[in-house]
């Protein structure tokens, strides 16, 4: 049962930690946009282009019209350039994409706004022309484009610049001697349409009875405006010629007399007032199946009050940032934080159960010390986890910043904050310096995380890595204190405690100095409100934390010294004022566990190994009375059956009175404590 519970807890905790990372990061969104731009450079790879889009993608191109479905989006955006790639030596309205530059980008959750400068190379002119494409994109959870709205900026101006240079080459191909550029263009585009119709549109897809019939019709059409390539004109039909190779049944109608669903007279009011999109691009917005009816049509218009839903949606992706009422306290989203806290409680219960089952020494100590032992064990494990995450982000200290490093250092801080908060609740008594240490550490990590995300300064992250070493390198101390409470070999425990005290002092001093140096090198020049607050935190709490670290190292070292003294003089007055070194660890305060002899351990309080038993005398009296009763009853029963001879219960108890820890450990009451 214990194993099943432990496995369940570990799996649940892992899922809660991993789930938030499954969402698309801003860097992942940028990578998707880069793949989109890269596809223009390889327009013939339509299968790769289809993978960019969701199956139900909805899109719009300002100069062409709206699109529905993955195939239409991929073929329209990239297939148009495939014809240029296949026939680069033929004059074409479109050039071959040879490069791009993402000149603008903003990402809010899964909504992107970007500007891409696309370089189009016209081989017949041996010249490259830049064209700007502005777009809004919405991504789904799989990283596919589910919605897009593209604008070819200054496209008509670009065509008015490029086409006149192509007209002489077009005239040569059609054998025209006319000086009328519009007539030459009409003849060239008409011939391209009719040749493609004869070659690709046959059978049920046939659009014209003959080549002559085709020419007769297309010459009646206007060339059209370059910013109306989705209207009933010659330019729209010519635009669809390269697409016939992908889906003749869909695109043959576009070059025919009807124009199909693509080349028809569009109404301006309808086009502008009734966009094809299933949701607005009001960003940031996270539309799900559950909230689609509420926020899918969310908008901000004149004459209306802004819906509170807008405020909610605009806050969704910012909840983890500066929020002094929630984030600065918990440094985590509420639900995962609660699950992490429950996981700590679960681990504490499992550790407690394991110690009680396997260790008689654990069962013999007071419950307050049992809690300390459990907490030492949790500290050892979870600080190791935090240290591993911190080391994974260590390159930040050298200025090598990557997203996963920020995630690791953030998670390391979360582990420590949760652990310290749980410790403040779980333990009965803690000394004021240790309480101050925990509160200062929680404040530093919380404010540091807020400052890093609010200011977007990676320098704060590198300082945080250095600072976290003060909280993630105390494993040796916890092992030593665990050995002290579990009454391991005193000599080895003493040596371990002394080494741990020196090790933590050196590491924490180095960390404190490193924090101040890092601040001076990378953060001193920033003077925003958050940066000023961070600077105050660095200089005040670093000093306060260092003071508590000196105290902690001193206490740890003196516990080791006390153990040495007990070994050297087991019967000495180690509690005399001149030699008094509190045997209390950094776990509990002094009150409540004294004895009636002015601090001198009595025979019943002293453990054979040299440790002092801190069980209150009131508890010991009850245990002695109960033990005496059990021993007396056992002796009487044995005498009745002739198994104890003349040995009296009192003599039996007297022989054992010097080892109360054995008596308590073996008694049923001791086990049930």
Short mmCIF file of C-alpha atoms in Angstrom, two decimals, residues 60-63 132-136 149-153:
data_model
loop_
_atom_site.label_atom_id
_atom_site.label_comp_id
_atom_site.label_asym_id
_atom_site.label_seq_id
_atom_site.Cartn_x
_atom_site.Cartn_y
_atom_site.Cartn_z
CA UNK A 60 -7.42 35.76 -45.67
CA UNK A 61 -5.09 37.54 -48.09
CA UNK A 62 -6.00 41.15 -48.69
CA UNK A 63 -5.25 41.14 -52.42
CA UNK A 132 6.52 43.33 -47.26
CA UNK A 133 3.98 40.89 -45.85
CA UNK A 134 2.22 41.81 -42.62
CA UNK A 135 0.30 39.10 -40.85
CA UNK A 136 -1.64 38.03 -37.81
CA UNK A 149 -4.74 37.35 -41.96
CA UNK A 150 -2.07 38.50 -44.43
CA UNK A 151 -1.54 41.85 -46.07
CA UNK A 152 0.82 42.32 -49.02
CA UNK A 153 1.84 45.87 -48.25
#
